[in-house]
mmCIF file of C-alpha atoms in Angstrom:
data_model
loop_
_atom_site.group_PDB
_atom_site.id
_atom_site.type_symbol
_atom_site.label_atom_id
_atom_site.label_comp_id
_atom_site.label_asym_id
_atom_site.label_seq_id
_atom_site.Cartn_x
_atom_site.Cartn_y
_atom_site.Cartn_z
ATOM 1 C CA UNK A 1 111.294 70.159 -81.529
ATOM 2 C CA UNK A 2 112.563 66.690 -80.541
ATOM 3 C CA UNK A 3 115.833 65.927 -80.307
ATOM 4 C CA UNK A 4 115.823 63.168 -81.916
ATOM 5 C CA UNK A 5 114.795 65.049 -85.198
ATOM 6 C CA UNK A 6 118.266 66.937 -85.171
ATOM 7 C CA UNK A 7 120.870 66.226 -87.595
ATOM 8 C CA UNK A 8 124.390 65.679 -86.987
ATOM 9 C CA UNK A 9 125.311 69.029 -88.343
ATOM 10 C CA UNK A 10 122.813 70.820 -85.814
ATOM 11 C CA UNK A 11 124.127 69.176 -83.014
ATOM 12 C CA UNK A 12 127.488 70.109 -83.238
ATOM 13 C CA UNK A 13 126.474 73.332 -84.455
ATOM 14 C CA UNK A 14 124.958 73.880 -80.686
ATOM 15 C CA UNK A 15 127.199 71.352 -79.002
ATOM 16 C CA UNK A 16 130.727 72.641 -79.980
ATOM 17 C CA UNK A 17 130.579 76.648 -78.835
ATOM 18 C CA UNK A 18 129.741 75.115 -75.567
ATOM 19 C CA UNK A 19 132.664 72.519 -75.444
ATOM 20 C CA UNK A 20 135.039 74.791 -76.804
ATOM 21 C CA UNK A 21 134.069 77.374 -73.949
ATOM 22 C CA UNK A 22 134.085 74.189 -71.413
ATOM 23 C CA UNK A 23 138.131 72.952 -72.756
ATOM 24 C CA UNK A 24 139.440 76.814 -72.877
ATOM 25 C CA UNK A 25 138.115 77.462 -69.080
ATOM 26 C CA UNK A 26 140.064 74.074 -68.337
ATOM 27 C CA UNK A 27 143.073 75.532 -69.955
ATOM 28 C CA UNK A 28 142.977 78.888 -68.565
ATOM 29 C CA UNK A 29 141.795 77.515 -64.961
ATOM 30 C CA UNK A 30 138.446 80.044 -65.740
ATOM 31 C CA UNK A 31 135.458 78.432 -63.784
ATOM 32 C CA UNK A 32 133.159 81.289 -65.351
ATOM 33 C CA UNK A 33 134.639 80.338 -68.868
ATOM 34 C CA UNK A 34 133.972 76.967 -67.733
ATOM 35 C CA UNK A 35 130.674 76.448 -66.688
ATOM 36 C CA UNK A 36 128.843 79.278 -69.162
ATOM 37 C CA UNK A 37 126.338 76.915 -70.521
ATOM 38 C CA UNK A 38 125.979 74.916 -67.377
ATOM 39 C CA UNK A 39 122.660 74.091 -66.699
ATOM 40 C CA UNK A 40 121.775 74.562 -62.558
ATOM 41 C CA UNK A 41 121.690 71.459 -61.449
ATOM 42 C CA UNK A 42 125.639 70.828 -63.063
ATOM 43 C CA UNK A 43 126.626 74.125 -61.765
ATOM 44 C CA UNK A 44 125.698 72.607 -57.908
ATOM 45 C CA UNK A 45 127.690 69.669 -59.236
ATOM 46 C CA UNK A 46 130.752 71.365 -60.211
ATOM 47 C CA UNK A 47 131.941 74.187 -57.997
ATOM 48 C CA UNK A 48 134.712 76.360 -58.354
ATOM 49 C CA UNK A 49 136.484 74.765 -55.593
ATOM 50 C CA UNK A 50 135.953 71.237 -57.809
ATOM 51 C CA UNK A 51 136.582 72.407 -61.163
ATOM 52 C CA UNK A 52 140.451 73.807 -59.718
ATOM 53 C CA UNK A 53 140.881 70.698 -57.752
ATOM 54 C CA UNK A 54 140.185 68.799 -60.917
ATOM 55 C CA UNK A 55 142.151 71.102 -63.380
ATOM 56 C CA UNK A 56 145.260 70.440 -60.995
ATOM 57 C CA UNK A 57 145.118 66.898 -61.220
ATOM 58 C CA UNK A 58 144.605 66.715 -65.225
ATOM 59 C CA UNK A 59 147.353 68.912 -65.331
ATOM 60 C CA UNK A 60 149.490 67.487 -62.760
ATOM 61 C CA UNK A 61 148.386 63.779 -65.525
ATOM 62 C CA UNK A 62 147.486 64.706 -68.445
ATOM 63 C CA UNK A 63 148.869 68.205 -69.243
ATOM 64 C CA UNK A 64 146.498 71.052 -70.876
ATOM 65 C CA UNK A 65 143.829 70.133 -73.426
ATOM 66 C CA UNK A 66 144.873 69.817 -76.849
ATOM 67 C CA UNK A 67 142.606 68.991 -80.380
ATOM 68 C CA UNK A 68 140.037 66.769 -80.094
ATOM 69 C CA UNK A 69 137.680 64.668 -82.358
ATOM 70 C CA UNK A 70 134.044 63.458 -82.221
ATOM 71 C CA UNK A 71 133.288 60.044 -82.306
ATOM 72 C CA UNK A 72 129.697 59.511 -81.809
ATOM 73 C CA UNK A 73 126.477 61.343 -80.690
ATOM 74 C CA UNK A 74 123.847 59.927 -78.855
ATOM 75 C CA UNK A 75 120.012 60.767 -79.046
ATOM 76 C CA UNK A 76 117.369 61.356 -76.822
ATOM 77 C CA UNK A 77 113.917 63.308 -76.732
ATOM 78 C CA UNK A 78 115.168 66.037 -74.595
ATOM 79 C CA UNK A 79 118.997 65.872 -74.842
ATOM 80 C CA UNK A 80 121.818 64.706 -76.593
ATOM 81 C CA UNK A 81 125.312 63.288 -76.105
ATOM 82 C CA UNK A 82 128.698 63.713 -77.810
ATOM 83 C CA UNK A 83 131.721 61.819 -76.950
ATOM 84 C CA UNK A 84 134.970 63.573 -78.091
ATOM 85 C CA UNK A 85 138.985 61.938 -78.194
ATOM 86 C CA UNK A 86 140.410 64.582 -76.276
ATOM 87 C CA UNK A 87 143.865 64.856 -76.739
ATOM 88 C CA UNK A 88 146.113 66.583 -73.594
ATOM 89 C CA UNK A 89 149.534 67.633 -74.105
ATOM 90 C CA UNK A 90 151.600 65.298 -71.795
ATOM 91 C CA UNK A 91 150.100 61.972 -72.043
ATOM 92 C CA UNK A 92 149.445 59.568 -74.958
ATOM 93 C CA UNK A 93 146.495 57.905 -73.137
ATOM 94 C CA UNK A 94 143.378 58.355 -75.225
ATOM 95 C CA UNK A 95 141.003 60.501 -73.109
ATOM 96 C CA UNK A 96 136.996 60.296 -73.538
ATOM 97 C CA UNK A 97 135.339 63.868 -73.016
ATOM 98 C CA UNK A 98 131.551 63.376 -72.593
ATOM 99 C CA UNK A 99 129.031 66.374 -72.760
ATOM 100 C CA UNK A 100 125.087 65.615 -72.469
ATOM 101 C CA UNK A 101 123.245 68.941 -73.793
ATOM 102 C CA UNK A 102 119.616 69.195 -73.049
ATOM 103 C CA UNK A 103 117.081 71.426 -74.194
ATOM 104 C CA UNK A 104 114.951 73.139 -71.088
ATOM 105 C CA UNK A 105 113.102 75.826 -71.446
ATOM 106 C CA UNK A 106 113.474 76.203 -74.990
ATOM 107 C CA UNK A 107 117.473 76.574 -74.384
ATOM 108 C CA UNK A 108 119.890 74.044 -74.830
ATOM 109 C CA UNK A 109 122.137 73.738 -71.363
ATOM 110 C CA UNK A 110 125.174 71.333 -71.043
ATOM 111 C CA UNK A 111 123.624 69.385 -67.855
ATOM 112 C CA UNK A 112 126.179 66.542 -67.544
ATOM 113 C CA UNK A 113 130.220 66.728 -68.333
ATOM 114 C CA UNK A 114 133.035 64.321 -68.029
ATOM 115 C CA UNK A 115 136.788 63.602 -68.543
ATOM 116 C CA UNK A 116 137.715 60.317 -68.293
#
């Protein structure tokens, strides 16, 4: 199946378990947590040594993850991408959290991540 034949409500359906296990590894500092649904090729992106280089300096300016809210998805064949408002606990900033998901193998893998 396409993609791009997914509704809204399957998306998140898929889409959310993984961010939710992506936003509680950043808040307990839990690479494993973290990177569960990583697809290889993010998982040579983001190592360990990253991810708690990274969670220090979100912490250190944003605080720890709070709610967040989805704004849009975006379609493709293969893949798909949400963008969240992620709020953090110690800044007011509005803060963009981007996941691609993309379906290889006949699984769906979170192969690109961002907080911005």
């Amino acid at each position: 199946m396409s993609c791009l034949e997914l509704s809204d409500a399957d998306i998140i359906k898929i889409a959310e378990p993984m961010m939710d296990d992506i936003m509680l590894g950043v808040s307990r500092r839990d690479y494993t947590l973290h990177s569960t649904n990583f697809s290889v090729n993010l998982k040579s992106c983001i190592t360990p040594e990253r991810f708690l280089s990274d969670c220090d300096q979100r912490e250190t300016d944003w605080g720890l993850p709070g709610s967040r809210e989805l704004t849009t998805i975006f379609r493709k064949d293969k893949s798909f991408t949400l963008v969240w408002l992620q709020q953090y606990t110690r800044t007011e900033e509005q803060v963009v959290a981007l996941t691609t998901v993309a379906l290889k193998g006949g699984r769906y893998f979170v192969d690109y991540f961002l907080l911005h």
